[in-house]
Every structure is written in structure tokens, then in C-alpha cells.
mmCIF file of C-alpha atoms in Angstrom:
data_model
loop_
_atom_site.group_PDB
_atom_site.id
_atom_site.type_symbol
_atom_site.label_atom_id
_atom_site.label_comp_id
_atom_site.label_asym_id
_atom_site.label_seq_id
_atom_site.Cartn_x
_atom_site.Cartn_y
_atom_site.Cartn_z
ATOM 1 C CA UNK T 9 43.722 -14.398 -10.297
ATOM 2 C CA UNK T 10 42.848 -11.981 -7.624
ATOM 3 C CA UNK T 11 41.346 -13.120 -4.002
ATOM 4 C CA UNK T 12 38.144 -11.223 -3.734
ATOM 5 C CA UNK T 13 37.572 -9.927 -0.207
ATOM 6 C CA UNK T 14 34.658 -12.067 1.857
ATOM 7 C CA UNK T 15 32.361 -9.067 1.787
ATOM 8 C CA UNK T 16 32.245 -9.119 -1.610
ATOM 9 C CA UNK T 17 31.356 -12.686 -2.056
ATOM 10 C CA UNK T 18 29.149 -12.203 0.984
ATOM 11 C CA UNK T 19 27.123 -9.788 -1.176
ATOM 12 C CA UNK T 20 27.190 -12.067 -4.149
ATOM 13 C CA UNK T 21 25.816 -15.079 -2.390
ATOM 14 C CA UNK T 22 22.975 -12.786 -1.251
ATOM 15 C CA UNK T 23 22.688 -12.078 -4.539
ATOM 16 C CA UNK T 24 22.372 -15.219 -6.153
ATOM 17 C CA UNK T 25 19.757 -16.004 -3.023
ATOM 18 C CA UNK T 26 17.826 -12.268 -4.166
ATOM 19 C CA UNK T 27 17.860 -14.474 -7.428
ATOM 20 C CA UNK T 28 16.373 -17.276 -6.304
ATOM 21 C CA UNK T 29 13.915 -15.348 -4.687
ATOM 22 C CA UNK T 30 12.771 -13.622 -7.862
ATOM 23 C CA UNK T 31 12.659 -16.869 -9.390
ATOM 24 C CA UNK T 32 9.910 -18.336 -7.001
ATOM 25 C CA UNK T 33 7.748 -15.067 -6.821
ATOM 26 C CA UNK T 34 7.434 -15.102 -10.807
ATOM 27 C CA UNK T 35 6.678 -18.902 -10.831
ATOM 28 C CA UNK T 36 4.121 -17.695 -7.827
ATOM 29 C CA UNK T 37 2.325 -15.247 -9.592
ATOM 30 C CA UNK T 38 2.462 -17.170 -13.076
ATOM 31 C CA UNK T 39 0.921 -20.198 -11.675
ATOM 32 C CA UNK T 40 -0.671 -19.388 -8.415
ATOM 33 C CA UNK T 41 -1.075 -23.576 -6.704
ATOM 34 C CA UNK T 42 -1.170 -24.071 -3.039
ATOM 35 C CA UNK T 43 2.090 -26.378 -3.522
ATOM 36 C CA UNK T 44 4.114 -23.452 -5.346
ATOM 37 C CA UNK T 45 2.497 -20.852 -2.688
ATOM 38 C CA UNK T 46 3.855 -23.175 0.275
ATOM 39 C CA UNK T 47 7.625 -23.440 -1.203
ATOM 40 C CA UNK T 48 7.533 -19.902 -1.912
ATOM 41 C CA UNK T 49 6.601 -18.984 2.044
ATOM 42 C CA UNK T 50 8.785 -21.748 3.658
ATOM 43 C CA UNK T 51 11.853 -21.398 0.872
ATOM 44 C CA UNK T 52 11.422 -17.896 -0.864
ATOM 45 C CA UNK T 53 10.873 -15.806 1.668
ATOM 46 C CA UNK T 54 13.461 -16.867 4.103
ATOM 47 C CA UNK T 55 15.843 -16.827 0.995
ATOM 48 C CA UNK T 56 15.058 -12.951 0.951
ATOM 49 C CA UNK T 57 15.366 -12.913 4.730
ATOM 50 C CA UNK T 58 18.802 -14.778 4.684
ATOM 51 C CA UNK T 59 19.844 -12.112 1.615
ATOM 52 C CA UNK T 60 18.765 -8.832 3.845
ATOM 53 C CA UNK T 61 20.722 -10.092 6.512
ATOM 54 C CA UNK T 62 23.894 -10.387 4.619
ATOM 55 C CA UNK T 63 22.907 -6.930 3.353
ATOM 56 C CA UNK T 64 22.635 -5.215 6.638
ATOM 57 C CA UNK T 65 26.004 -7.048 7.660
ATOM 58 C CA UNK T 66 28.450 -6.439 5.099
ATOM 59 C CA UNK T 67 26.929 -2.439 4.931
ATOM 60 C CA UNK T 68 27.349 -2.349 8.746
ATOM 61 C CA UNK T 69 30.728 -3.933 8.539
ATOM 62 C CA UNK T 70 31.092 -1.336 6.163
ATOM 63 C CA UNK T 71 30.428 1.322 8.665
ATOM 64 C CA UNK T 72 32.793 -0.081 10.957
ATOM 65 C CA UNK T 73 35.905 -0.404 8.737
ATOM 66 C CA UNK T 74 35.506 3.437 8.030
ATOM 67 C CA UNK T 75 34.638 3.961 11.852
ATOM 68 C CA UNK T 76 31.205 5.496 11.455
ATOM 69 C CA UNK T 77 29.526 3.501 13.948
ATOM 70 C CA UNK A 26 22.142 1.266 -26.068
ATOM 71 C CA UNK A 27 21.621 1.864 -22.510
ATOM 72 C CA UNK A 28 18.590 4.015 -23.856
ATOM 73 C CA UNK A 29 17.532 1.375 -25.939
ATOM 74 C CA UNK A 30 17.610 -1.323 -22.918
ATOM 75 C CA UNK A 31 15.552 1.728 -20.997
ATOM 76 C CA UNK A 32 13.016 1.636 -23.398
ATOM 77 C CA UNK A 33 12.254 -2.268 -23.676
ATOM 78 C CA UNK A 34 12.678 -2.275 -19.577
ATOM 79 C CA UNK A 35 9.728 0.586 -19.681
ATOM 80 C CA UNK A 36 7.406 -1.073 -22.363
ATOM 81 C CA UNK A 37 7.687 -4.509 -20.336
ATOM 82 C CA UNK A 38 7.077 -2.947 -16.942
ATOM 83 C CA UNK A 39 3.711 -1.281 -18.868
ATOM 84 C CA UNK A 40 2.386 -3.993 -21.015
ATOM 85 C CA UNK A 41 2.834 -7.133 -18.545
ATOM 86 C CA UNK A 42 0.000 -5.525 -16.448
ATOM 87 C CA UNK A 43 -1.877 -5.126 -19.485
ATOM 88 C CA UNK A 44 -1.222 -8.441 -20.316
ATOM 89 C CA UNK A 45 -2.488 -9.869 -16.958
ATOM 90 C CA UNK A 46 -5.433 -7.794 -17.171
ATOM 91 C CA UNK A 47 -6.888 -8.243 -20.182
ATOM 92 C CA UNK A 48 -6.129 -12.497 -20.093
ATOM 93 C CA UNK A 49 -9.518 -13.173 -18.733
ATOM 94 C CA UNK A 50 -12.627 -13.120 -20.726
ATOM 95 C CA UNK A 51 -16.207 -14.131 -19.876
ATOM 96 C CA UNK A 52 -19.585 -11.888 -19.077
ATOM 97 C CA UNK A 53 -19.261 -8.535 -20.703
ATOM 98 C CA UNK A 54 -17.596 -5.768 -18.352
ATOM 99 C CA UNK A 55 -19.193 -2.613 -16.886
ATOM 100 C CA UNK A 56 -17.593 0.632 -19.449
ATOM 101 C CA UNK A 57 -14.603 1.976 -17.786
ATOM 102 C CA UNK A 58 -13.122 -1.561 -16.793
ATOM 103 C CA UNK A 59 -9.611 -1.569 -15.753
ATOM 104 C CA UNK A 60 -9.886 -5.187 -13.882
ATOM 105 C CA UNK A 61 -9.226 -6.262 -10.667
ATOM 106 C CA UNK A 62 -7.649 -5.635 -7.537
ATOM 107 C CA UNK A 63 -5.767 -9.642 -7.697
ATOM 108 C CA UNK A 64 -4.869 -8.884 -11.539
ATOM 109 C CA UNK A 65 -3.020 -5.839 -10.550
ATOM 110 C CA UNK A 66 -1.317 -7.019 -8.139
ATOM 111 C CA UNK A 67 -0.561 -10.247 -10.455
ATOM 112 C CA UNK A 68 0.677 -7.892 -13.108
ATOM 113 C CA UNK A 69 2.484 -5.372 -10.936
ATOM 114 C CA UNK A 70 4.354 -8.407 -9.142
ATOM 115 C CA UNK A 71 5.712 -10.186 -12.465
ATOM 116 C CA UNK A 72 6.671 -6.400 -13.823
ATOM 117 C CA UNK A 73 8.607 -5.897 -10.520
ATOM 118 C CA UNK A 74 10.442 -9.613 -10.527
ATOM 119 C CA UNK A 75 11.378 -8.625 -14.267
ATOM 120 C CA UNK A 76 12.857 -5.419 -13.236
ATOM 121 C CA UNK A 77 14.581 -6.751 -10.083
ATOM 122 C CA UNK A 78 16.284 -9.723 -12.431
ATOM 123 C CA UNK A 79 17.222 -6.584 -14.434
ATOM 124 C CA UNK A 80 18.697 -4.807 -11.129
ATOM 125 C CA UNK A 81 20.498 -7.939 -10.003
ATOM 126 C CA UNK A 82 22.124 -8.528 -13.080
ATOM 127 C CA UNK A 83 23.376 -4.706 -12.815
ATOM 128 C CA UNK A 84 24.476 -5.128 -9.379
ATOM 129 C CA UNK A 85 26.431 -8.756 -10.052
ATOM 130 C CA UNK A 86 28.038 -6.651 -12.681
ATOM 131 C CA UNK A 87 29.196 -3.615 -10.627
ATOM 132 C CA UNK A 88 30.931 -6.316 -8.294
ATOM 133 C CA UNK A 89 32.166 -8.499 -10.605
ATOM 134 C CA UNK A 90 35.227 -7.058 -11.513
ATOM 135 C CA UNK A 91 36.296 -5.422 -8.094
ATOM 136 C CA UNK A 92 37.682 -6.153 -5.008
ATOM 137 C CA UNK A 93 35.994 -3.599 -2.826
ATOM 138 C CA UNK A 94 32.387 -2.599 -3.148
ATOM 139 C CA UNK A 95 32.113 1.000 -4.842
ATOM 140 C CA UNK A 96 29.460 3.398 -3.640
ATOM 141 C CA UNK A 97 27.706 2.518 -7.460
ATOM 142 C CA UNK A 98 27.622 -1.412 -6.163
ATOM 143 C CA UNK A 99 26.428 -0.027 -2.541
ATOM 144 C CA UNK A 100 23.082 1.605 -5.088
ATOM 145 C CA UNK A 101 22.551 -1.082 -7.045
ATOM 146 C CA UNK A 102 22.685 -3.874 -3.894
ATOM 147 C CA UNK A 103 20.313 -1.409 -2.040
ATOM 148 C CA UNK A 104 17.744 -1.475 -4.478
ATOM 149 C CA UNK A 105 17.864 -5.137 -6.210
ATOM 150 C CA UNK A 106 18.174 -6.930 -2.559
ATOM 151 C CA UNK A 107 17.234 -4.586 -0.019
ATOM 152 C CA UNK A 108 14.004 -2.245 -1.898
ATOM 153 C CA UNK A 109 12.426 -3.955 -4.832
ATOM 154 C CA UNK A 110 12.121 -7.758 -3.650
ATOM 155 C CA UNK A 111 10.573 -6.494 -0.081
ATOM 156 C CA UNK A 112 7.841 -5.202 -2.668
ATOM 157 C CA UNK A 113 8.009 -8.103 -4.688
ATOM 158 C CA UNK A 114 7.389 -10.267 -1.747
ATOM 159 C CA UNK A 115 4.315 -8.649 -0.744
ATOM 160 C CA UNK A 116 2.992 -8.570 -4.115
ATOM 161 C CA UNK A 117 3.378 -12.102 -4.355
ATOM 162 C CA UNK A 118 2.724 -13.428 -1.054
ATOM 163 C CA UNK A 119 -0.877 -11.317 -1.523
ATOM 164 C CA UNK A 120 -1.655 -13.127 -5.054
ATOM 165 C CA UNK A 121 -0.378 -16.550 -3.079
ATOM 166 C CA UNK A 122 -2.987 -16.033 -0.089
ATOM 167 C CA UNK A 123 -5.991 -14.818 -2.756
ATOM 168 C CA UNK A 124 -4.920 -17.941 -4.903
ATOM 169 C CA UNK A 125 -5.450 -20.329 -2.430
ATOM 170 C CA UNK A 126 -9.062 -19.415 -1.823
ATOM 171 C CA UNK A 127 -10.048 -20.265 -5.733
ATOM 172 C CA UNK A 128 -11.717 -23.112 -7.080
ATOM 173 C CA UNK A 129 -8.761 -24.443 -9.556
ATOM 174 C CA UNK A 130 -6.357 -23.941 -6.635
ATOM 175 C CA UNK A 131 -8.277 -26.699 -4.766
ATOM 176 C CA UNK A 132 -8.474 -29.161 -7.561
ATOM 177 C CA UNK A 133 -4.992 -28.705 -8.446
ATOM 178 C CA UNK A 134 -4.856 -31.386 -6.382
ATOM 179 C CA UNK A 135 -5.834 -34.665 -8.185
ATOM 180 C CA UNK A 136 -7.761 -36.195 -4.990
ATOM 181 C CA UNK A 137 -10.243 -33.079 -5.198
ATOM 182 C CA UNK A 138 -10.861 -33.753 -8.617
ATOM 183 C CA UNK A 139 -14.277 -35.921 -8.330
ATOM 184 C CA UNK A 140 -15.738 -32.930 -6.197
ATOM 185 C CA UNK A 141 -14.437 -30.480 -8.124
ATOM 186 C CA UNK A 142 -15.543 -31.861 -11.389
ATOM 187 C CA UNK A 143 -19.314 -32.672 -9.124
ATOM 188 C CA UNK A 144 -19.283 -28.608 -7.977
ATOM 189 C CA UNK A 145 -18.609 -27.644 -11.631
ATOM 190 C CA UNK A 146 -21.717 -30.220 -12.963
ATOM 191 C CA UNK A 147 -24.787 -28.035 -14.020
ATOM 192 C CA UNK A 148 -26.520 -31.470 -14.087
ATOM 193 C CA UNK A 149 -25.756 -32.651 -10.617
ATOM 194 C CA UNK A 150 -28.300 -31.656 -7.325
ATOM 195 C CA UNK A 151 -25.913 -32.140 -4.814
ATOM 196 C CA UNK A 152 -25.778 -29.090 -2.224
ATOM 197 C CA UNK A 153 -22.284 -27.913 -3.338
ATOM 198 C CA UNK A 154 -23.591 -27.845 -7.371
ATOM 199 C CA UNK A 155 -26.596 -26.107 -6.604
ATOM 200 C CA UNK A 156 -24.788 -23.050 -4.768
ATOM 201 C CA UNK A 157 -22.078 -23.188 -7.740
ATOM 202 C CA UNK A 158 -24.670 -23.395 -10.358
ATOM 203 C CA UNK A 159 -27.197 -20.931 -8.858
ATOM 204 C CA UNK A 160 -24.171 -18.827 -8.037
ATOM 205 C CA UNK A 161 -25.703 -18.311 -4.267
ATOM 206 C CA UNK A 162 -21.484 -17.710 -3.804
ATOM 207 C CA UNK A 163 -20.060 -15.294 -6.405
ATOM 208 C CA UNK A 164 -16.429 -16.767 -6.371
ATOM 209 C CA UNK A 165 -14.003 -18.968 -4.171
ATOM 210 C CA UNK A 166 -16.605 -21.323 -3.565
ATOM 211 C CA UNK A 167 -14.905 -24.177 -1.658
ATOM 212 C CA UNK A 168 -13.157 -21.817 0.809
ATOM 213 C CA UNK A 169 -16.074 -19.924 1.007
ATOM 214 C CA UNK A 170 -18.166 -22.930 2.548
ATOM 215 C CA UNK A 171 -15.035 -24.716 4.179
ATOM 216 C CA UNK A 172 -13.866 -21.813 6.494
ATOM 217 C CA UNK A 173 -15.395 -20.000 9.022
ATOM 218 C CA UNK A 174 -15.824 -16.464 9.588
ATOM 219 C CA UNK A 175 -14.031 -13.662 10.933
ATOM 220 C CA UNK A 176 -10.354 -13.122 10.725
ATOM 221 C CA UNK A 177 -10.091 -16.250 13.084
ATOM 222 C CA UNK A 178 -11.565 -18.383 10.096
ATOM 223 C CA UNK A 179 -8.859 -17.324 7.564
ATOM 224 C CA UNK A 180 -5.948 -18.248 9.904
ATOM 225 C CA UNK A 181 -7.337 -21.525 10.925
ATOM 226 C CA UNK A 182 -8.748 -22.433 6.952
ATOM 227 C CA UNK A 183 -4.781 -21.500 6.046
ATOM 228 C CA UNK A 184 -3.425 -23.606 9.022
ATOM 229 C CA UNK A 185 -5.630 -26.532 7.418
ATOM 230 C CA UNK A 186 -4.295 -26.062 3.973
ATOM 231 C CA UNK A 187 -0.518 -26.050 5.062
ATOM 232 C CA UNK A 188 -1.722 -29.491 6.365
ATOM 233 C CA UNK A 189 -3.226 -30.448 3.268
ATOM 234 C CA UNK A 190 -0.212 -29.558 1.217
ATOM 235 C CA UNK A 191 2.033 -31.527 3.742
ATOM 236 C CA UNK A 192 -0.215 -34.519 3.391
ATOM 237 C CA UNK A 193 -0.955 -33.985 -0.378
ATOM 238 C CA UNK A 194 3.238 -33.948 -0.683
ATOM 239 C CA UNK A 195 4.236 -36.640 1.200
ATOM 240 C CA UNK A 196 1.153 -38.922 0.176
ATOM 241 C CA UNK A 197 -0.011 -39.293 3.738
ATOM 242 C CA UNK A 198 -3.652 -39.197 3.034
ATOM 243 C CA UNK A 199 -6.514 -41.731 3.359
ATOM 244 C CA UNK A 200 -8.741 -42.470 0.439
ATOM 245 C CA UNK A 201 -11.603 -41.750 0.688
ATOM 246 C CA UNK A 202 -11.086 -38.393 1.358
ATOM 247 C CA UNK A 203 -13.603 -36.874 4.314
ATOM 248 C CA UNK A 204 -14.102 -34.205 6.016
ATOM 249 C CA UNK A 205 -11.908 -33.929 9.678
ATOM 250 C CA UNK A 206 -14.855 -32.419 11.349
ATOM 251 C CA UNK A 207 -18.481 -32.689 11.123
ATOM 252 C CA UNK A 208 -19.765 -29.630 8.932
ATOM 253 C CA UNK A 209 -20.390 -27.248 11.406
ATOM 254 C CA UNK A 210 -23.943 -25.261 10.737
ATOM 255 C CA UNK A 211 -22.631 -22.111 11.850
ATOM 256 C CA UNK A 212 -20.767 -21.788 8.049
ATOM 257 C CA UNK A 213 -24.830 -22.094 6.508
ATOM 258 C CA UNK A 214 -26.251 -19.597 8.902
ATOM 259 C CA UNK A 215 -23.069 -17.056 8.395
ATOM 260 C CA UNK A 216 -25.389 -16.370 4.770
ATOM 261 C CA UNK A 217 -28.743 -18.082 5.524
ATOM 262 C CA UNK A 218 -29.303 -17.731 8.911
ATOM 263 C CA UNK A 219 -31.126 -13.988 8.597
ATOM 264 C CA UNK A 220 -32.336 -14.445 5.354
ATOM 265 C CA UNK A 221 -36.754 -14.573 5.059
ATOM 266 C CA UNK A 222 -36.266 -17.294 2.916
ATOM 267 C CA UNK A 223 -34.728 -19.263 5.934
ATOM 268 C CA UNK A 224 -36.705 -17.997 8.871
ATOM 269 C CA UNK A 225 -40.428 -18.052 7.070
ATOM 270 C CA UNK A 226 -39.528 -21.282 5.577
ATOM 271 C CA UNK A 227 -41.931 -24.552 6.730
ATOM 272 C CA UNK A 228 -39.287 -26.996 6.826
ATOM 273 C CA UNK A 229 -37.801 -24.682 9.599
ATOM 274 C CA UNK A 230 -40.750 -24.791 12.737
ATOM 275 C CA UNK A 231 -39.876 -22.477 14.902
ATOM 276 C CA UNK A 232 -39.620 -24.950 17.874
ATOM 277 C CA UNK A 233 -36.419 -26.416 15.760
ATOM 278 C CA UNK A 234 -34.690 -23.212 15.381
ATOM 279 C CA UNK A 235 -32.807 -23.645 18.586
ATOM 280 C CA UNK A 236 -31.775 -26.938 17.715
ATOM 281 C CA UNK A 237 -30.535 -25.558 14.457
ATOM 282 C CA UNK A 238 -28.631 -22.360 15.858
ATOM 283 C CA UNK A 239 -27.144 -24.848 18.254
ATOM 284 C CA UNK A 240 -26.169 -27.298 15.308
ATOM 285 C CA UNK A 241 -28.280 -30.185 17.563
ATOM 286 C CA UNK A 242 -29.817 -30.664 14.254
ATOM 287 C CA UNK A 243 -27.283 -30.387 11.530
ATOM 288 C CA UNK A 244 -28.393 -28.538 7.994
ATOM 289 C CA UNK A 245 -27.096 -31.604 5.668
ATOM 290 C CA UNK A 246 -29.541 -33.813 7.495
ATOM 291 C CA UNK A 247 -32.415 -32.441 5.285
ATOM 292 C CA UNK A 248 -30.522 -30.525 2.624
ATOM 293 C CA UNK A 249 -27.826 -33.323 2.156
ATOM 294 C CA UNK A 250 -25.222 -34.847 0.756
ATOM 295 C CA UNK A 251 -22.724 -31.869 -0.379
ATOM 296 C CA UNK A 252 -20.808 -33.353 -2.138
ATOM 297 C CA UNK A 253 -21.161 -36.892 -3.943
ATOM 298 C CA UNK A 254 -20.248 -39.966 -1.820
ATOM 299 C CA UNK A 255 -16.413 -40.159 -2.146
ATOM 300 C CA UNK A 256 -15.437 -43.212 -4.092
ATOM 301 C CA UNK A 257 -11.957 -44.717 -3.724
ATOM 302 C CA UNK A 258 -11.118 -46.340 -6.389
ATOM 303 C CA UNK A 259 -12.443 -42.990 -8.589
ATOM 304 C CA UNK A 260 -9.698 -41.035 -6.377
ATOM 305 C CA UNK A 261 -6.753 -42.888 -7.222
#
């Protein structure tokens, strides 16, 4: 079993958070309630937030291991 | 196969719009329909969660069985996390904000049920059935009457419905529900208030116009109640 590097499970956690994400927009705009709308602002969105960031990291660490920036 | 998968990805992304379009019925529709703004955007953001579901599924693959991330992973992790859901995300906070102004999103909760089901009465005279039934509102007739106007309006009225939510949730409310504020009669006059109907009416001296513009004199005092008198053990 090989040991995957941590940007590479970075990205999949962000991933599996994108995932998430999806998951609460399409219950959002399936069955628009003002309970489903709140979780979706307060947990969605900074699901998506939390998923860019890991994005922007591991591309920028990226960058950095093949001294770009 | 790929093609295949193409294919069914295409006829989903066109038909769910369709789909969301044509689901509501009622009055016929001017020739040359093609629905609403809000059913658009509806069916636009549930063909763009299906296709981003598709893209993360691609992109899970393309890292699954490496160690470093290839430039094909980079493309797919771009577009599934970084382009798509930022549209996604608008789509559906835009449906969640137009959602929350409707009738059936404030019933949803069971303690607006009784004025709900009183608004919705063609038999009932109470000031809220009358505007429903008479349609002097076209649509989102709660928010309509409880927020005021201007762009100041919309943030407070959504302020007041987080705090409705967090109350609804936790079951910190008190039965019967009432209103936090006393109706304010600038929210009548926003529609009424230059109308003839209003100004040339005889219940409205002009010697009492002051008092009304003021809200001295509040609207429901003659034109009351609203909404039928809460009763608590009805809410339960």
C-alpha cells in the first residue's frame, strides 16, 4: 500500500467537502424552506469556502515546489 | 461509452430546466412563455449540481490512483471545486433568498399554520385574506406586508428570519405567536398612501392625515384585526 502525499489527500478532502456542497445546493433548490436555506448559508457555503482554500493552497504549494513563485 | 455518458450528461443538463419550468400550472400563459426568472435559475442550478457531481467524480478518479497530482487532475480540480460550484452557489443562494419571501416558505413552519391557512381562506374578512383574496399583492404576500421598503427593508426582514429559524429550531418561541413590533403604518402607505382611493376616502378627514402619516393613529385601528386572534392551544 502506497503513502499518498498530503497534497493529494488535501485535495481529496476538499473534494469530498465540494461534495457536500453540491449536496446542500440540490436539496436547496429542490425544496426551497427557510430551515434548508439557513444550513445551506451557515454550512454549505463555508464548506465551499473551506474547499477553495485548500484549492488555492495545494496549487500554490504547487508553484513553490517547482519554484515559480 | 464516454460518448454515450456525453450524451445522457447533455440531455439532463437540457431537460431538468424544462422540467422545472413547465412543473407549475395555473392561469393560462401569455403565447411565447418560457417561464420565469426564479424557475431558471431553479433549473439551471440543479443542471449545474448534476454536472459538478459528474466533475467531482472525474476528478476523485484522476487522483485516485496517483501519488502526485497530474496536470489532467490540476483540470478537473479547477473546474469541479474551483469554477462550477462558485456558479452553483450563486444559483442557489439566489433561489434560497427568492424562496424565503413566498407564502409556503412561511408556513413551512407549523406555528404559521393558523395564519397561513386564515390568508389562504376566501371566506374569511380579516385584513390579510382580503389583500390575498382580492390579490391587492400579486405574490409573496407575507413578506410583502411584513418588511419594509428599500434595500434597508430586505436586510433587516432577512435578519428577522435568521431569528425566526433560530427560534423555530431550538423551540424558543412563545405561544401565542405576536408580532415583536407594533405594525408600523408606513408598510400600508408604501402602496396606499398615494392612491385616490386613500386620499378622497371619508373615513380619512383630512385633519387625520397627519396623524396617520405619523402612525399617531395606526391603520389596524379601523381596518383591523390582520390576522385572526392567535389561539394557543390551535398552535401547538
Amino acid at each position: 500500500m502506497s503513502v499518498r502525499p498530503t497534497r493529494v489527500r488535501v485535495l481529496q478532502l476538499a473534494l469530498a467537502l465540494t461534495m457536500v456542497f453540491d449536496l446542500l445546493a440540490l436539496l436547496l433548490l429542490a425544496r426551497s424552506t427557510p430551515v434548508i436555506f439557513t444550513i445551506f448559508m451557515f454550512v454549505g457555503q463555508p464548506l465551499l469556502l473551506v474547499a477553495l482554500i485548500a484549492l488555492g493552497g495545494a496549487v500554490l504549494a504547487d508553484l513553490r515546489a517547482k519554484e515559480l513563485i | 461509452m464516454i460518448r454515450l455518458r456525453g450524451a445522457m450528461l447533455l440531455v439532463m443538463l437540457v431537460a431538468v430546466p424544462a422540467v422545472a419550468v413547465a412543473a407549475e400550472s395555473g392561469i393560462p400563459l401569455p403565447r411565447g412563455w418560457v417561464g420565469t426568472t426564479s424557475q431558471w435559475v431553479r433549473g439551471f442550478g440543479i443542471a449545474l449540481v448534476l454536472l459538478n457531481l459528474a466533475l467531482v467524480a472525474f476528478a476523485w478518479r484522476s487522483l485516485r490512483h496517483n501519488v502526485a497530482v497530474t496536470a489532467v487532475a490540476r483540470g478537473w480540480l479547477l473546474v469541479s471545486i474551483g469554477l462550477v460550484p462558485i456558479m452553483v452557489a450563486f444559483l442557489s443562494f439566489a433561489h434560497g433568498l427568492e424562496g424565503s419571501t413566498t407564502v409556503a416558505a412561511c408556513g413551512s413552519c407549523h406555528v404559521m399554520g393558523p395564519f397561513v391557512s386564515d390568508l389562504q381562506n376566501v371566506k374569511s374578512d380579516t385584513l390579510a385574506a382580503t389583500h390575498f383574496k382580492n390579490r391587492y399583492i400579486q405574490e409573496h404576500h407575507c413578506y410583502t406586508c411584513h418588511s419594509d421598503y428599500g434595500l434597508a427593508g430586505t436586510l433587516k426582514a432577512k435578519l428577522e428570519g435568521l431569528g425566526h429559524v433560530w427560534r423555530y429550531s431550538t423551540g424558543s418561541y412563545v405561544l401565542p405567536i405576536k408580532i415583536a413590533q407594533p405594525y408600523p403604518n408606513v408598510r400600508c402607505l408604501g402602496c396606499h398612501g398615494e392612491s385616490q382611493k386613500f386620499l378622497n376616502a371619508t373615513g380619512h378627514p383630512k385633519e387625520e392625515m397627519p396623524n396617520l402619516m405619523r402612525g399617531s393613529t395606526s391603520c389596524l385601528d379601523c381596518h383591523g384585526p390582520a390576522h385572526p386572534k392567535p389561539e394557543k392551544a390551535a398552535m401547538r
